[in-house]
Coordinates of C-alpha atoms and ligand atoms in Angstrom, one line a residue:
Chain A
M1 CA -94.1 -12.2 7.6
L2 CA -95.2 -9.7 10.2
I3 CA -96.1 -11.1 13.5
R4 CA -99.7 -10.4 14.3
I5 CA -99.9 -11.9 17.7
P6 CA -96.5 -11.4 19.3
P7 CA -95.3 -14.5 21.0
R8 CA -94.6 -14.0 24.6
S9 CA -91.0 -14.6 25.5
R10 CA -90.2 -17.4 27.7
C11 CA -89.4 -16.7 31.3
D12 CA -89.1 -18.7 34.5
S13 CA -92.4 -20.4 35.1
S14 CA -92.9 -18.5 38.3
E15 CA -92.8 -15.3 36.3
I16 CA -95.4 -16.2 33.7
T17 CA -98.4 -14.1 33.7
P18 CA -101.6 -16.1 32.9
E19 CA -102.4 -15.8 29.3
S20 CA -105.8 -14.3 29.9
V21 CA -104.5 -11.5 32.1
Y22 CA -101.7 -10.9 29.7
L23 CA -104.0 -10.7 26.7
S24 CA -106.5 -8.4 28.4
R25 CA -103.7 -6.2 29.5
R26 CA -102.5 -6.0 25.9
R27 CA -106.0 -5.1 24.7
F28 CA -106.1 -2.5 27.4
M29 CA -102.8 -1.0 26.3
G30 CA -103.9 -1.0 22.7
A31 CA -107.1 0.8 23.6
G32 CA -105.0 3.3 25.6
A33 CA -102.7 3.9 22.7
A34 CA -105.6 4.4 20.3
L35 CA -107.3 6.8 22.6
L36 CA -104.1 8.9 22.9
G37 CA -103.7 8.8 19.1
S38 CA -107.2 10.2 18.6
A39 CA -106.8 12.9 21.2
A40 CA -105.1 15.0 18.5
L41 CA -102.6 16.5 20.8
P42 CA -100.2 19.0 19.2
V43 CA -97.2 17.3 17.8
W44 CA -94.8 18.8 20.3
A45 CA -96.9 17.7 23.2
Q46 CA -96.8 14.1 22.0
A47 CA -93.0 14.3 21.7
Q48 CA -92.7 15.6 25.3
A49 CA -95.2 13.2 26.9
P50 CA -95.0 9.9 25.1
A51 CA -97.9 7.6 25.3
S52 CA -95.9 5.0 27.1
G53 CA -95.1 7.3 30.0
Y54 CA -91.9 6.0 31.3
E55 CA -90.5 7.7 34.3
G56 CA -87.5 10.0 34.2
V57 CA -87.3 10.2 30.5
E58 CA -85.6 13.2 29.0
P59 CA -87.6 14.3 26.0
G60 CA -84.8 14.6 23.5
N61 CA -84.9 16.6 20.4
P62 CA -86.8 14.6 17.8
P63 CA -87.0 15.7 14.1
G64 CA -90.5 16.5 12.9
W65 CA -91.1 13.2 11.1
F66 CA -90.4 11.2 14.2
A67 CA -93.1 13.0 16.2
Q68 CA -95.5 12.1 13.4
K69 CA -94.5 8.5 13.3
L70 CA -95.1 8.3 17.1
D71 CA -98.8 9.1 16.5
G72 CA -99.3 5.8 14.7
A73 CA -97.0 3.7 16.8
R74 CA -98.2 0.3 18.1
W75 CA -97.3 0.5 21.8
K76 CA -96.3 -2.6 23.7
A77 CA -96.4 -4.7 20.6
M78 CA -94.2 -7.1 22.4
E79 CA -93.4 -7.4 26.1
V80 CA -91.3 -9.3 28.5
A81 CA -93.7 -10.6 31.1
G82 CA -92.8 -10.4 34.7
E83 CA -89.5 -8.6 34.3
S84 CA -89.2 -4.9 35.1
I85 CA -88.0 -2.4 32.5
T86 CA -84.6 -0.9 33.2
P87 CA -84.9 2.8 34.2
F88 CA -84.2 5.2 31.3
Q89 CA -81.5 6.9 33.2
D90 CA -79.5 3.6 33.4
A91 CA -80.2 2.5 29.9
S92 CA -78.9 5.9 28.6
H93 CA -75.9 6.3 30.9
Y94 CA -74.4 2.8 30.9
N95 CA -73.3 2.1 27.4
N96 CA -70.7 0.4 25.3
F97 CA -70.3 2.6 22.3
Y98 CA -66.6 2.7 21.8
E99 CA -66.7 5.4 19.1
F100 CA -67.3 7.7 22.1
G101 CA -64.8 6.2 24.5
P102 CA -63.9 3.0 26.4
D103 CA -65.8 3.7 29.6
K104 CA -69.5 3.0 30.2
G105 CA -70.1 6.7 31.0
D106 CA -68.2 8.0 28.0
P107 CA -71.0 7.7 25.4
A108 CA -73.5 9.7 27.4
A109 CA -70.8 12.4 28.1
N110 CA -69.4 12.6 24.5
A111 CA -72.2 11.7 22.1
G112 CA -74.3 14.8 22.5
G113 CA -72.6 16.7 19.7
L114 CA -73.1 14.0 17.0
P115 CA -75.3 15.5 14.2
T116 CA -78.0 12.9 13.5
E117 CA -80.3 15.1 11.3
P118 CA -80.2 15.0 8.3
W119 CA -79.0 11.3 8.1
T120 CA -78.7 9.1 5.1
V121 CA -78.3 5.4 4.8
K122 CA -76.8 3.7 1.8
I123 CA -78.4 0.4 0.7
D124 CA -76.3 -1.5 -1.8
G125 CA -75.1 -4.9 -2.8
A126 CA -77.3 -7.7 -4.1
V127 CA -80.5 -5.6 -4.2
G128 CA -82.9 -4.5 -6.9
K129 CA -83.2 -1.0 -5.5
P130 CA -79.8 0.2 -4.3
G131 CA -79.5 3.8 -3.3
Q132 CA -78.9 6.5 -0.8
Y133 CA -82.0 7.1 1.3
S134 CA -82.8 9.8 3.8
L135 CA -83.7 8.3 7.2
E136 CA -87.1 9.9 7.0
D137 CA -87.8 8.2 3.7
L138 CA -86.5 4.9 5.0
V139 CA -88.8 4.9 8.0
Q140 CA -91.8 6.4 6.3
P141 CA -93.5 3.2 5.0
H142 CA -93.3 1.5 8.3
T143 CA -95.4 1.5 11.5
L144 CA -93.3 2.0 14.6
E145 CA -93.7 -0.8 17.1
E146 CA -92.7 -0.8 20.7
R147 CA -90.7 -3.9 21.3
I148 CA -89.7 -4.6 24.9
Y149 CA -86.7 -6.8 24.7
R150 CA -84.1 -8.3 27.0
M151 CA -80.7 -7.0 26.1
R152 CA -77.8 -9.3 27.2
C153 CA -74.3 -7.8 26.9
V154 CA -71.4 -10.2 26.2
E155 CA -69.9 -8.8 29.4
A156 CA -72.5 -10.6 31.5
W157 CA -74.8 -7.7 32.3
S158 CA -78.3 -7.2 31.0
M159 CA -81.2 -4.8 30.8
V160 CA -84.8 -4.8 29.6
I161 CA -85.4 -2.0 27.1
P162 CA -88.5 -0.7 25.3
W163 CA -87.4 -0.1 21.8
L164 CA -89.3 1.8 19.1
G165 CA -88.6 0.4 15.6
F166 CA -89.7 -1.8 12.8
P167 CA -88.7 -5.2 11.4
L168 CA -85.5 -5.1 9.5
G169 CA -87.0 -7.7 7.2
D170 CA -89.7 -5.3 6.0
L171 CA -87.0 -2.8 5.0
L172 CA -85.0 -5.4 3.2
K173 CA -87.9 -6.7 1.3
R174 CA -88.5 -3.1 -0.1
A175 CA -84.9 -3.1 -1.3
E176 CA -85.7 -6.3 -3.3
P177 CA -82.8 -8.6 -2.4
S178 CA -81.6 -10.8 -5.2
S179 CA -80.9 -14.5 -5.0
K180 CA -77.2 -13.7 -4.2
A181 CA -78.2 -12.0 -1.0
K182 CA -77.0 -14.5 1.6
Y183 CA -75.9 -12.1 4.4
V184 CA -76.5 -8.5 5.5
S185 CA -73.6 -6.3 6.4
F186 CA -73.9 -3.1 8.4
E187 CA -71.6 -0.2 8.9
T188 CA -71.5 2.6 11.5
L189 CA -70.7 6.2 10.8
S190 CA -67.1 7.1 10.5
D191 CA -66.7 10.6 11.9
P192 CA -63.6 11.1 14.1
E193 CA -64.5 14.8 14.4
H194 CA -67.5 13.9 16.5
M195 CA -66.5 10.4 17.7
P196 CA -63.4 10.8 19.9
G197 CA -63.0 7.1 20.2
Q198 CA -62.2 6.9 16.5
K199 CA -59.4 9.4 17.1
S200 CA -57.6 7.5 19.9
R201 CA -54.2 6.5 18.8
F202 CA -54.3 3.4 21.0
G203 CA -57.7 2.1 19.9
L204 CA -57.7 -1.5 18.8
I205 CA -60.7 -1.3 16.6
D206 CA -60.4 -0.9 12.8
W207 CA -63.1 1.7 12.2
P208 CA -65.8 1.9 11.1
Y209 CA -67.6 -0.6 13.3
R210 CA -69.1 -3.4 11.2
E211 CA -71.6 -6.1 12.0
G212 CA -73.5 -8.7 10.0
L213 CA -76.4 -11.2 10.0
R214 CA -77.3 -14.2 8.0
M215 CA -80.2 -13.5 5.7
D216 CA -82.7 -15.7 7.7
E217 CA -81.6 -14.0 10.9
A218 CA -82.1 -10.6 9.3
M219 CA -85.6 -11.6 8.1
N220 CA -86.7 -13.0 11.5
P221 CA -89.6 -10.9 12.8
L222 CA -87.8 -10.3 16.1
T223 CA -84.9 -8.5 14.4
I224 CA -85.7 -4.8 14.3
L225 CA -84.1 -1.5 13.3
A226 CA -84.8 1.0 16.1
V227 CA -85.2 4.7 15.9
G228 CA -86.4 5.3 19.4
M229 CA -86.7 3.9 23.0
Y230 CA -88.8 4.7 26.1
G231 CA -91.3 6.4 23.8
R232 CA -88.8 9.0 22.5
V233 CA -86.2 9.3 19.8
L234 CA -83.0 7.3 20.5
P235 CA -80.5 9.2 22.6
N236 CA -77.2 9.6 20.7
Q237 CA -75.4 7.4 23.1
N238 CA -77.8 4.5 22.4
G239 CA -77.1 4.6 18.6
A240 CA -79.1 7.4 17.2
P241 CA -80.6 7.8 14.7
L242 CA -80.8 4.2 13.5
R243 CA -79.6 1.0 15.2
L244 CA -80.0 -2.7 15.0
V245 CA -81.6 -4.7 17.8
V246 CA -81.3 -8.5 17.7
P247 CA -82.6 -9.6 21.1
W248 CA -81.3 -13.2 21.0
K249 CA -77.7 -12.2 20.3
Y250 CA -75.2 -10.4 22.5
G251 CA -75.5 -6.7 22.5
F252 CA -72.4 -6.0 20.4
K253 CA -74.4 -7.4 17.4
G254 CA -76.7 -4.4 17.7
I255 CA -74.7 -2.0 15.6
K256 CA -75.4 1.7 16.2
S257 CA -75.6 4.8 14.1
I258 CA -76.0 2.8 10.9
V259 CA -75.0 4.5 7.6
R260 CA -74.8 1.5 5.3
I261 CA -76.7 -1.7 4.8
S262 CA -75.3 -4.1 2.2
L263 CA -76.6 -7.4 1.0
V264 CA -73.8 -9.7 0.3
E265 CA -73.0 -13.3 -0.8
E266 CA -70.2 -14.1 1.7
Q267 CA -70.2 -14.0 5.5
P268 CA -69.2 -10.3 6.1
Y269 CA -66.4 -8.8 8.2
T270 CA -67.6 -8.1 11.7
T271 CA -65.6 -5.9 14.1
W272 CA -65.2 -7.9 17.3
Q273 CA -64.9 -11.3 15.6
N274 CA -62.0 -9.8 13.7
L275 CA -60.3 -8.3 16.7
A276 CA -60.5 -11.4 18.9
P277 CA -61.8 -14.4 17.0
N278 CA -61.4 -16.8 20.0
E279 CA -63.6 -14.5 22.1
Y280 CA -66.3 -13.2 19.8
G281 CA -68.0 -15.2 17.0
F282 CA -70.0 -14.2 14.0
Y283 CA -73.2 -15.6 15.4
A284 CA -72.8 -14.4 19.0
N285 CA -76.1 -16.0 20.1
V286 CA -76.7 -15.7 23.8
N287 CA -75.8 -19.1 25.1
P288 CA -75.3 -19.9 28.8
Q289 CA -73.4 -23.1 27.8
V290 CA -70.7 -21.5 25.8
D291 CA -68.4 -19.4 27.9
H292 CA -66.5 -16.3 26.8
P293 CA -62.8 -17.1 27.6
R294 CA -62.7 -14.3 30.1
W295 CA -66.0 -14.8 31.9
T296 CA -68.8 -17.2 32.3
Q297 CA -72.0 -16.7 30.3
A298 CA -74.1 -18.9 32.5
R299 CA -75.3 -15.9 34.6
E300 CA -75.9 -12.2 34.3
R301 CA -76.2 -9.1 36.3
R302 CA -79.6 -7.6 35.5
L303 CA -79.1 -3.8 35.9
P304 CA -79.7 -1.9 38.0
S305 CA -77.9 -4.3 40.4
G306 CA -77.6 -2.8 43.8
L307 CA -74.5 -3.1 46.0
F308 CA -76.2 -5.2 48.6
S309 CA -79.0 -6.6 46.5
P310 CA -77.1 -7.9 43.6
N311 CA -79.5 -8.8 40.8
V312 CA -77.8 -11.9 39.5
R313 CA -79.9 -14.3 37.4
D314 CA -79.4 -17.3 35.1
T315 CA -78.9 -16.5 31.5
L316 CA -81.5 -18.1 29.2
M317 CA -80.7 -19.9 26.0
F318 CA -81.1 -17.5 23.1
N319 CA -81.8 -14.9 25.8
G320 CA -85.2 -16.5 26.2
Y321 CA -86.2 -16.2 22.6
G322 CA -85.6 -19.8 21.7
D323 CA -89.2 -20.5 20.6
E324 CA -88.8 -17.9 17.9
V325 CA -85.2 -18.5 16.7
A326 CA -83.9 -21.9 17.8
S327 CA -85.0 -23.4 14.4
L328 CA -82.6 -21.1 12.6
Y329 CA -79.7 -23.0 14.0
Q330 CA -81.0 -26.6 13.7
G331 CA -78.2 -29.0 13.2
M332 CA -75.5 -26.5 13.9
D333 CA -72.9 -27.0 16.6
L334 CA -73.3 -23.9 18.6
A335 CA -70.1 -24.5 20.5
K336 CA -68.3 -24.2 17.2
Y337 CA -70.4 -21.5 15.7
Y338 CA -70.5 -19.2 18.7
Chain B
M1 CA -41.3 7.3 68.9
I2 CA -42.9 7.5 65.4
R3 CA -40.7 9.3 63.0
Q4 CA -42.3 11.5 60.3
P5 CA -45.7 11.5 61.9
L6 CA -47.1 14.1 59.6
L7 CA -46.0 12.3 56.5
R8 CA -47.3 9.0 57.7
G9 CA -50.6 10.4 58.8
G10 CA -51.0 12.2 55.5
V11 CA -50.3 9.0 53.6
F12 CA -52.7 7.1 55.8
L13 CA -55.5 9.6 55.2
A14 CA -54.8 9.9 51.5
A15 CA -55.1 6.1 51.0
L16 CA -58.0 5.6 53.3
I17 CA -60.3 8.3 52.0
P18 CA -60.8 7.2 48.3
P19 CA -62.4 3.8 49.1
L20 CA -64.6 5.5 51.7
V21 CA -65.7 8.1 49.2
W22 CA -66.3 5.4 46.5
F23 CA -68.3 3.3 48.9
Y24 CA -70.4 6.2 49.9
Q25 CA -71.0 7.1 46.2
A26 CA -72.0 3.5 45.5
L27 CA -74.5 3.5 48.4
S28 CA -76.0 6.9 47.2
N29 CA -76.4 5.6 43.7
A30 CA -73.8 7.9 42.2
L31 CA -71.9 5.1 40.4
G32 CA -74.6 4.2 37.9
P33 CA -76.6 0.9 37.6
D34 CA -73.7 -1.4 38.2
P35 CA -71.9 0.1 41.2
G36 CA -70.2 -3.2 42.2
K37 CA -68.4 -3.3 38.9
V38 CA -67.3 0.3 39.2
L39 CA -66.0 -0.3 42.7
L40 CA -64.2 -3.4 41.5
D41 CA -62.5 -1.5 38.7
R42 CA -61.5 1.5 40.9
L43 CA -60.1 -0.8 43.6
G44 CA -58.1 -2.7 41.0
Q45 CA -56.6 0.4 39.5
G46 CA -56.1 1.8 43.0
A47 CA -54.1 -1.2 43.9
L48 CA -51.9 -0.9 40.8
I49 CA -51.3 2.8 41.4
L50 CA -50.3 2.2 45.0
L51 CA -48.0 -0.5 43.9
L52 CA -46.3 1.9 41.4
L53 CA -46.1 4.6 44.1
T54 CA -44.4 2.1 46.5
L55 CA -41.9 1.4 43.8
C56 CA -41.2 5.1 43.4
L57 CA -39.7 5.3 46.9
S58 CA -36.3 3.8 46.3
P59 CA -35.4 5.8 43.2
L60 CA -36.6 8.9 45.1
Q61 CA -34.5 8.1 48.0
W62 CA -31.4 7.6 45.8
A63 CA -32.0 10.8 44.0
T64 CA -32.6 13.0 47.0
R65 CA -31.0 13.6 50.3
W66 CA -34.2 13.2 52.2
S67 CA -34.6 9.9 54.1
G68 CA -38.3 10.3 54.8
W69 CA -39.3 8.1 51.8
A70 CA -38.3 5.0 53.6
H71 CA -40.7 5.7 56.4
I72 CA -43.8 5.3 54.3
R73 CA -42.7 2.3 52.2
R74 CA -44.2 -0.4 54.4
Q75 CA -47.4 1.6 54.8
L76 CA -47.8 2.0 51.0
G77 CA -47.1 -1.6 50.5
L78 CA -49.7 -2.6 53.0
W79 CA -52.2 -0.2 51.4
T80 CA -51.5 -1.9 48.1
F81 CA -52.4 -5.2 49.7
A82 CA -55.5 -3.7 51.4
Y83 CA -56.8 -2.4 48.1
A84 CA -56.1 -5.7 46.4
C85 CA -58.1 -7.4 49.2
L86 CA -61.0 -5.1 48.8
H87 CA -60.8 -5.6 45.0
L88 CA -61.0 -9.4 45.6
V89 CA -63.9 -9.0 48.0
A90 CA -65.7 -6.8 45.4
Y91 CA -65.2 -9.6 42.9
L92 CA -66.5 -12.3 45.3
L93 CA -69.5 -10.2 46.3
F94 CA -70.6 -8.3 43.2
V95 CA -69.4 -10.4 40.3
L96 CA -69.7 -13.9 41.7
G97 CA -72.5 -13.2 44.2
L98 CA -70.6 -15.4 46.6
D99 CA -71.0 -18.5 44.4
F100 CA -67.9 -20.4 45.4
T101 CA -68.5 -23.3 43.1
Q102 CA -68.2 -20.8 40.3
L103 CA -65.0 -19.4 41.8
A104 CA -63.5 -22.8 41.5
V105 CA -64.4 -22.9 37.8
E106 CA -63.1 -19.3 37.2
L107 CA -59.8 -20.2 38.9
R108 CA -59.4 -23.1 36.6
K109 CA -60.5 -21.6 33.4
R110 CA -59.8 -17.9 33.2
P111 CA -56.2 -16.9 32.7
Y112 CA -56.7 -13.3 33.9
I113 CA -58.3 -14.5 37.1
I114 CA -55.4 -16.9 37.7
V115 CA -52.9 -14.2 37.0
G116 CA -54.8 -11.8 39.4
A117 CA -54.8 -14.5 42.1
L118 CA -51.1 -15.1 41.7
A119 CA -50.5 -11.3 42.0
W120 CA -52.6 -11.2 45.1
S121 CA -50.8 -14.2 46.7
G122 CA -47.5 -12.4 46.0
L123 CA -48.8 -9.4 47.8
L124 CA -50.0 -11.6 50.7
A125 CA -46.6 -13.1 51.1
L126 CA -45.0 -9.6 51.1
A127 CA -47.6 -8.2 53.6
L128 CA -47.1 -11.2 56.0
T129 CA -43.4 -10.7 56.0
S130 CA -43.4 -6.9 56.1
N131 CA -42.8 -6.6 59.9
R132 CA -39.5 -6.1 61.7
A133 CA -39.6 -9.6 63.2
S134 CA -39.7 -11.2 59.8
M135 CA -36.9 -9.0 58.6
R136 CA -34.8 -10.2 61.5
R137 CA -35.8 -13.8 61.1
L138 CA -35.2 -13.9 57.4
G139 CA -32.0 -11.9 57.4
A140 CA -30.5 -11.7 53.9
R141 CA -33.3 -13.8 52.5
W142 CA -35.8 -11.0 53.3
K143 CA -34.4 -8.8 50.5
K144 CA -34.6 -11.7 48.0
L145 CA -38.1 -12.5 49.0
H146 CA -39.2 -8.9 48.6
R147 CA -37.9 -8.8 45.1
L148 CA -41.2 -10.7 44.5
V149 CA -42.7 -7.2 44.2
Y150 CA -41.4 -7.0 40.6
A151 CA -43.2 -10.2 39.7
V152 CA -46.4 -8.9 41.3
L153 CA -46.1 -5.8 39.2
G154 CA -45.6 -7.9 36.0
L155 CA -48.6 -10.1 36.9
A156 CA -50.8 -7.2 37.7
L157 CA -50.0 -5.5 34.4
L158 CA -50.7 -8.8 32.6
H159 CA -53.9 -9.2 34.5
M160 CA -55.0 -5.8 33.3
L161 CA -53.8 -6.3 29.8
W162 CA -56.1 -9.3 29.5
I163 CA -59.1 -7.1 30.4
V164 CA -58.5 -4.4 27.9
R165 CA -61.3 -4.3 25.3
S166 CA -61.1 -1.6 22.8
D167 CA -58.4 0.9 23.7
I168 CA -55.0 0.1 25.1
G169 CA -54.1 3.7 26.0
L170 CA -54.7 3.6 29.7
W171 CA -52.9 0.3 30.1
L172 CA -49.9 1.7 28.2
V173 CA -49.7 4.6 30.7
Y174 CA -49.5 2.1 33.6
F175 CA -47.1 -0.1 31.7
S176 CA -44.8 2.8 30.9
C177 CA -44.7 3.9 34.5
G178 CA -43.9 0.3 35.6
A179 CA -41.2 -0.1 32.9
L180 CA -39.6 3.3 33.9
L181 CA -39.5 2.3 37.6
L182 CA -37.9 -1.0 36.8
A183 CA -35.4 0.6 34.4
L184 CA -34.4 3.1 37.2
R185 CA -33.3 0.1 39.2
L186 CA -30.8 -1.1 36.6
P187 CA -27.3 -0.3 37.8
P188 CA -26.4 2.4 35.2
A189 CA -29.6 4.3 36.1
S190 CA -29.4 3.8 39.8
R191 CA -25.8 5.0 39.8
L192 CA -26.8 8.1 37.9
L193 CA -29.6 8.8 40.4
K194 CA -27.2 8.4 43.3
K195 CA -24.7 10.7 41.6
L196 CA -27.5 13.3 41.2
R197 CA -27.6 13.4 45.0
G198 CA -23.9 13.5 45.4
T199 CA -23.3 16.5 43.1
R200 CA -25.8 18.7 44.7
P201 CA -24.4 21.4 46.9
A202 CA -24.5 19.6 50.2
P203 CA -25.9 21.3 53.2
A204 CA -23.2 21.9 55.8
Q205 CA -24.0 18.9 58.1
V206 CA -27.0 16.7 58.2
S207 CA -27.8 15.6 61.6
R208 CA -30.2 12.8 62.1
Ligands
LIG401 C1 -57.6 -13.1 43.3 C2 -57.2 -11.9 42.8 C3 -57.9 -11.1 41.8 C4 -59.1 -11.3 41.1 C5 -60.1 -12.4 41.3 C6 -59.3 -10.1 40.2 C7 -60.4 -10.0 39.4 C8 -60.6 -8.9 38.6 C9 -61.8 -8.7 37.8 C10 -63.0 -9.6 37.7 C11 -61.6 -7.5 37.1 C12 -62.6 -6.9 36.1 C13 -62.5 -7.5 34.8 C14 -63.4 -7.0 33.8 O1 -63.3 -5.7 33.5 O2 -64.1 -7.7 33.2 C15 -60.3 -7.0 37.5 C16 -59.8 -5.8 37.0 C17 -58.6 -5.3 37.4 N1 -57.8 -5.8 38.4 FE1 -58.0 -7.5 39.4 N2 -58.3 -9.3 40.4 C18 -57.4 -9.8 41.3 C19 -56.2 -9.3 41.7 C20 -55.7 -8.1 41.3 C21 -54.5 -7.5 41.8 C22 -53.6 -8.1 42.8 C23 -54.3 -6.3 41.1 C24 -53.3 -5.2 41.2 C25 -52.3 -5.1 42.0 C26 -55.5 -6.1 40.2 C27 -55.6 -5.1 39.4 C28 -56.7 -4.9 38.5 C29 -56.8 -3.8 37.6 C30 -55.9 -2.7 37.4 C31 -58.0 -4.1 36.9 C32 -58.6 -3.2 35.8 C33 -59.6 -2.3 36.3 C34 -60.3 -1.5 35.1 O3 -60.5 -2.1 34.1 O4 -60.6 -0.3 35.4 N3 -56.3 -7.2 40.4 N4 -59.8 -7.8 38.4

């Protein structure tokens, strides 16, 4: 099911924009996007000046097919009302992407050289149409949607990021999952040549990075595969050229630079859960009531958080997406399945 | 009269400048979107480095004929404590947002915070008794008390180990330095160090 009218995510009541204002704004945005689309700008100009016009966005170096997909994109298909979007500079220079090093600045410094074009993704396991697909072919049938989501890291910081992508469920359906497909397993590229973190002799992670979702989580319309953000192609440090975004789960579930998607019968191996099972669970749903052993999950630092104006706020159950996803976990003890 | 004024002044400036630079960077948005966390981490690592430097002084003194090392020991120890205090303040301000009820929870539930707090308390005890009056008052017990520094080192390393996420390389560097400095204090090693000094061609007469 594709969401036609995107549900507005829950926020503090003081932040809620009246429905009428909200809807008319969306209509306005839609009209703006349509106008831009019909303006028949040359492809390169669209790539340089994305319709969404965020400030301080470096244009990146998108492949030809991406620029074409941008033309038909549905801008602001989903928003976070009343919360401001994290500046691009911050979202692209404060990253956990351990393939490129342990510090937050390492990915931006080291990921530039990763070749992301051409890129192929292997789809296998319990599907009717397994195969090795070029990224262009994978994305081709889908309309890119701009989804503005909260991103809550398990380390208790958070951002609001405008992703460009399409529902994972739509892609999975095309692969024709069989009745044995109970979970989806994802794998990141293994490329020590370009990923210095994979070369470290003192790394604790068993590369490649792997993540997984239950089938119903994967099919939930909120779950997307992203190829861009801030109206441009994904920067390498943010997981180019293809990454997962699951907004009600901690950020580490959002596996980056995906090369393999497998449909499987058993709950798959996931990297952090395997490294420290008492700290990271398979589900990793954002949950202010279940602490990480090393820090509280009740609150978060919304970045940017100034030195003397710390932007600390309460963390929302399911990161504020409870209306859409709470039913997936009915009857489950979320303190046990964290 | 202050002995070794140049050395002392140099150490003072070298220890004072980094936090000032970091603070300035944080205020001018040069530390990214989460400057508080960056300050916290740099101050924590700074405290650990200063602690290791302090522990270098005795072996250096054994191995060389120069007595100047002893003159900066108290200062380096106090800088270690100062960095640890700033680290703690950064935690209270930027991580907890001065939410002291949450501090009580953290102190009960988080092993790495407990261990950090123990290390800090150890440094506090050492700093309070670092003056000459305490030395005189405590007599022989002073030396015993100040062996606490080894426990502080162990606790600080444990504190940091608990924080390591994906790569243990940097921690291993600190750990190796700490282990080496402790090993140098074992009698066979320290004897060797002292011999090193003895066998050097001695200058005619050292007058102090
Ligand atoms: C009450 C005392 C202390 C508290 C509450 C405290 C708290 C913290 C916190 C919250 C972190 C960051 C954890 C993270 O990355 O998630 C940290 C890191 C660290 N702390 Fe402490 N700490 C204390 C005392 C100390 C002391 C006494 C030392 C050293 C002498 C120290 C050395 C470090 C080091 C080396 C790090 C790692 C920094 C990095 O990852 O770059 N801490 N501490």
